[in-house]
């Protein structure tokens, strides 16, 4: 029996210990023989594996066999890093594998093991999907007695996987890698969980923070290294999540006043743009240094100026307090009153008033140059505050010229991407699609090319895709697949079409069966019914697969980014189909008709009359009657019945949402069915994942967004608590055409109040697009926001944040109209407590009213203003009431 036979037997048995025994017993010729056979053996295992990788039981023996027999360090490292041999988890944290690795490489020189460890470390990524390799690299490095690699990936792996807080004092990697901990981007995110541990765990040394603070206290590591490392990391910037761990470490070190003074210039540099938690830390430290008198005039002005221009109210408040308390104590009166002028134009109206009061308080001690500067800056203040400044500083400043009312950025429709031009590009696009979430525009572009290329030469398309399919998704070309894989294939546009290319459905009358499935509502169990819009999409998806090689093109491929198909292009396509003697799939024809613009040139209808095919006559009839009339849509938000057994967890469980849509009676039966709501007696609305078929819904009816919104609303209510790709769907809905009514408004309100920043940002984008189109249902959106707050307890600060962003972007008119409708629902009645955020909502409304010049009376606002008192709610209501009345 050859050396390879013995090793192969151990690999096939999945026996790690046997592999170590056999490999360590090999002589040099035996090692060369095994090293030569390994790549071929790995390749031979792929066809019999489920996903193109050897089974986990063979991976460890294969790794060890290669490490113990491959001669060159570069080749050995490449073998250890092979994607097919990557392990994701081990019960012992890979300790057994690392011990076996050291055993099979024990006969190698230290320099060889160190070099392999270094090369493996160079392959590590900070993202965390290669930590298994960190253990291999670290084991080889330690066994060689070599200094640790200092690559970003290795340092990140030490933080995430290798370092043990309770054992750091004796860790040989501590001294060389600790400085790098503050230099590698991504370490903070990896240690985020460490930053959230309890104080008890921290101070008992069971966290990185606790261990490092303890080691610094004991003199094992330098305290200055940690402090300088934290400050340096803050100066490089990053997201709050990435910096939280460093903030907690810095706080744990409790810098002294002398340490703060020594670094005060760096702390001041953090104040303008650092995340809030870092800026808060920096402000405390700067004020600590100021108490020592370590802040000169220039640094003070820089620090205060940075704070006054930050958007967070707490920093404005903190700066005002600091200015007021130190103006006379530090002989800074003139610097104080001139700094306060930065707040005169603030949109935080209460803080603007406070700045004026502080300026008036210190006016008597200010010199004439500073007094003149304050008088000039007061031009932006309202009349009553200008009068206070004039009385304290002398003179009277004329009001500033009103600025023009800002407008939202103009809406520019997205262009459609150029078609895929070659089979090589098609193969590249397939690879991209298989590694990313489905996005309807790129999917439509891929399917259009696949259909056209398959009609021209199906064999050539299969040959072009064979390699990528084998590498990424070999099951798409397998003769048979299991049930779970079949379901996965059937829910994806690209994989479904490619599967049809390699393994066509031999059944007959597929189109009829699919259409029947689209309309088979009553045959489905109530809890498993697929939403109507999704059934239409699945119908078209399956028909596209069955059409490969039979039709030269797809009719419904859009010609512009919003999903519409130009009428002339549709007629060209119908003529090409007629010339080829082919009829389109019915679902593709219906989708093409639904994607025609709301308004078409009469010449298109005249040209369509010349079409003689069945599909051509259908299109001609559609164009002649002007397409689909707008279905009548109704929407109502109500309170759901209490949930049995406890609190419900998703919006759909807390709200009763009723929608209806009634299409024109002359519409095509299938289209009428698609546009009719409610769907039979449906009472269950499953959440949608918008990175799947849910993301395609707006593309089905790009000329009737309100109908799409009515379909989406009950499902989005079941999804709105989660970030499943809702934001892009809102963008697509906003970019569509047609009336925007209560269903669109309710969707927009749900998205604007999402707890997820990405969804909220996309919802603000949709708000701006609708505003730019003149299609924003502002009053309905305001009413929906009010109903959500009252019925579902949506926090008002979310509404304030979203609408503030919209106002900042130029949609002040839309924001005012929205708030005017929302405030009557959101303000407390007599004897009721105001919800958190209600004063801020009034402040935003005052700003929007000032910007747009709105006038009139809102009874709910007038009622609150008339209550009297000094609460912020009453103060802000009175200010808004005055603004509207004068």
PDB file of C-alpha atoms in Angstrom, residues 20 24 64 67-68 95-108 113 135-136 138-144:
ATOM      1  CA  UNK A  20      -1.693  12.810  12.257  1.00  0.00           C
ATOM      2  CA  UNK A  24       4.042  12.237  10.802  1.00  0.00           C
ATOM      3  CA  UNK A  64      -3.655  18.315   8.120  1.00  0.00           C
ATOM      4  CA  UNK A  67       0.077  21.035   6.069  1.00  0.00           C
ATOM      5  CA  UNK A  68       2.220  18.014   6.829  1.00  0.00           C
ATOM      6  CA  UNK A  95      -7.853  23.726  19.990  1.00  0.00           C
ATOM      7  CA  UNK A  96      -7.721  20.075  18.895  1.00  0.00           C
ATOM      8  CA  UNK A  97      -7.146  20.987  15.253  1.00  0.00           C
ATOM      9  CA  UNK A  98      -4.382  23.437  16.173  1.00  0.00           C
ATOM     10  CA  UNK A  99      -2.655  20.811  18.323  1.00  0.00           C
ATOM     11  CA  UNK A 100      -2.835  18.366  15.411  1.00  0.00           C
ATOM     12  CA  UNK A 101      -1.480  21.052  13.056  1.00  0.00           C
ATOM     13  CA  UNK A 102       1.499  21.633  15.335  1.00  0.00           C
ATOM     14  CA  UNK A 103       2.059  17.879  15.452  1.00  0.00           C
ATOM     15  CA  UNK A 104       2.143  17.348  11.667  1.00  0.00           C
ATOM     16  CA  UNK A 105       4.447  20.360  11.205  1.00  0.00           C
ATOM     17  CA  UNK A 106       6.699  19.675  14.190  1.00  0.00           C
ATOM     18  CA  UNK A 107       9.461  18.402  11.919  1.00  0.00           C
ATOM     19  CA  UNK A 108       9.566  21.607   9.912  1.00  0.00           C
ATOM     20  CA  UNK A 113       6.254  27.483  10.370  1.00  0.00           C
ATOM     21  CA  UNK A 135      -6.275  29.955  14.963  1.00  0.00           C
ATOM     22  CA  UNK A 136      -4.092  28.128  12.450  1.00  0.00           C
ATOM     23  CA  UNK A 138      -1.529  31.749  15.717  1.00  0.00           C
ATOM     24  CA  UNK A 139      -0.763  28.090  16.435  1.00  0.00           C
ATOM     25  CA  UNK A 140       2.039  28.006  13.849  1.00  0.00           C
ATOM     26  CA  UNK A 141       3.437  31.335  15.091  1.00  0.00           C
ATOM     27  CA  UNK A 142       3.487  30.241  18.717  1.00  0.00           C
ATOM     28  CA  UNK A 143       5.016  26.861  17.908  1.00  0.00           C
ATOM     29  CA  UNK A 144       7.801  28.631  15.998  1.00  0.00           C
TER      30      UNK A 144
END
